[in-house]
Amino acid sequence: MNIFIIPSWYPCQSLPISGIFFQEQAAYLADYSMSNQIGVSLWGQSDKNLQWVAKDLLLLNKFLPKALYTIAQKKKVKKVKDNLFEYYNPVILWSKRIKNGNFQGIVEANDVNLKDFIRNQGKVDVIHAHVSFPAGFLAKQLSEKYKIPYIITEHMAPFPFVHLLNPDGSLQNEVFDSLNNAARIIAVSPSLSKRIKSFNLPEPVYIPNIIDEDFFKISSQNLSNSKFTFFCLGGMDPSKGIKELLYAVQKLLSNVDRPFCARIGGDGDYLEEYQSIAAELKITEHVKWLGLLSREEVRREHQTCDAFVLPSFIETFGVVYAEAIACGKPVIGAYSGGPECIINKNNGVLVKVGDIPDLATKMQFIMEYHNSYNAIEIRNDFENRFSKKSVIPRLLEVYESVIDK
């Protein structure tokens, strides 16, 4: 099967974790069967150095490095595995007020990438777009031109992004048409599926994101913390509920005698504000700020913590919760969309969105009843639902069903 993947975001030098789940899924598909030939279409979609704004032209210290970087970018094909190739055709973007920001350049780059993949690997059986815009829109264009079926996996949180809505609350045509004409829509959580259907679109099939069960796993070491340790990982912005977590930590201090700490990983514009709030609440000795973490560091934190907590206001899925249960840890999440399809009575608890007293109570519950959670059972449940061996066959079934049509 020849699969052409168009991701709306993808890791690059300036944003190494942007769209990393799309990159990993392509690799998992390639590993699953050598008969799968996979091409990934890239145009620098997450590369800020290819996105020009007015101040880049006005400030010499910004213009020269960016200009040199842009000139150095060349069309190329990278062999990632014997059956996985990245087709890179860089596109310079600018203000949408001028010729729509060169979106036509993105369309043409994907057309060239597809033709190169066909030339090297043969006829494409299916196009898989991640996110309805821009990738889904691009997939629709190529599908119509080359008569290749396309599917879209939607990941937007929230769905849709505000700028993709019309003033009357309807979807912009580019988004609606892309989804409505797809051979199949995949949603990464039941709540997202319901949301998509509410726009009078075909009901998506639910297939969750994939977690690497060979990487995220229960530690082989018998670890024990002197303090009960909560691990939290998320971007430092209001949607992740970090501020609410800090207030819950303060509240928890007056409710429990057992020492505990919260180790918080991630970076973002609100980091300094959250650190100031922690100081004002006099909880700095109970909070450890970890900053950006590598994949290996994330695994270590999951494996060495006692429980994972992230009280997000909105999640389409919530990969970090699934990574935690892959490591056998109980989790605390909010009723925010994605966590409801991951967290159950055997692996953790859910809290009301933005409810600090409820969050503090559930954190206390996890501390008091931690020993009632069985790491092996949590891990087995994860493998049955979110592992490569569980999810990839379901994805391949969707491919085969649209090809058969």
Short mmCIF file of N, CA and C in Angstrom, two decimals, residues 252 255-256 331 348-349 358-373:
data_model
loop_
_atom_site.label_atom_id
_atom_site.label_comp_id
_atom_site.label_asym_id
_atom_site.label_seq_id
_atom_site.Cartn_x
_atom_site.Cartn_y
_atom_site.Cartn_z
N LEU A 252 -4.35 21.79 49.01
CA LEU A 252 -4.00 20.44 49.45
C LEU A 252 -3.08 20.45 50.66
N ASN A 255 -4.82 20.17 53.81
CA ASN A 255 -5.70 19.01 53.96
C ASN A 255 -4.98 17.70 54.22
N VAL A 256 -3.67 17.66 53.94
CA VAL A 256 -2.94 16.39 54.10
C VAL A 256 -1.70 16.60 54.97
N VAL A 331 -3.85 8.68 36.84
CA VAL A 331 -3.87 10.03 36.27
C VAL A 331 -5.08 10.82 36.75
N GLY A 348 -7.58 6.21 37.23
CA GLY A 348 -7.51 7.58 37.69
C GLY A 348 -8.86 8.20 37.94
N VAL A 349 -8.88 9.53 37.96
CA VAL A 349 -10.11 10.27 38.26
C VAL A 349 -10.20 11.51 37.37
N ASP A 358 -12.47 20.82 43.68
CA ASP A 358 -12.62 19.44 43.19
C ASP A 358 -11.25 18.86 42.83
N LEU A 359 -10.40 19.66 42.21
CA LEU A 359 -9.05 19.21 41.85
C LEU A 359 -8.26 18.85 43.11
N ALA A 360 -8.30 19.70 44.11
CA ALA A 360 -7.58 19.42 45.36
C ALA A 360 -8.10 18.15 46.02
N THR A 361 -9.41 17.98 46.01
CA THR A 361 -10.02 16.78 46.61
C THR A 361 -9.58 15.51 45.88
N LYS A 362 -9.54 15.56 44.54
CA LYS A 362 -9.15 14.38 43.76
C LYS A 362 -7.65 14.10 43.91
N MET A 363 -6.85 15.13 44.07
CA MET A 363 -5.43 14.92 44.32
C MET A 363 -5.23 14.24 45.67
N GLN A 364 -6.00 14.68 46.66
CA GLN A 364 -5.94 14.06 47.97
C GLN A 364 -6.40 12.60 47.90
N PHE A 365 -7.45 12.34 47.12
CA PHE A 365 -7.95 10.97 46.95
C PHE A 365 -6.88 10.07 46.35
N ILE A 366 -6.19 10.56 45.33
CA ILE A 366 -5.14 9.76 44.68
C ILE A 366 -4.01 9.48 45.68
N MET A 367 -3.66 10.47 46.51
CA MET A 367 -2.62 10.26 47.52
C MET A 367 -3.04 9.19 48.53
N GLU A 368 -4.28 9.25 48.97
CA GLU A 368 -4.74 8.34 50.02
C GLU A 368 -4.98 6.92 49.51
N TYR A 369 -5.42 6.81 48.26
CA TYR A 369 -5.77 5.48 47.73
C TYR A 369 -4.83 5.03 46.61
N HIS A 370 -3.64 5.59 46.60
CA HIS A 370 -2.67 5.28 45.55
C HIS A 370 -2.39 3.79 45.46
N ASN A 371 -2.30 3.13 46.58
CA ASN A 371 -1.95 1.70 46.58
C ASN A 371 -3.06 0.82 46.00
N SER A 372 -4.25 1.37 45.83
CA SER A 372 -5.34 0.57 45.26
C SER A 372 -5.25 0.50 43.74
N TYR A 373 -4.39 1.31 43.14
CA TYR A 373 -4.20 1.27 41.69
C TYR A 373 -3.12 0.26 41.34
#
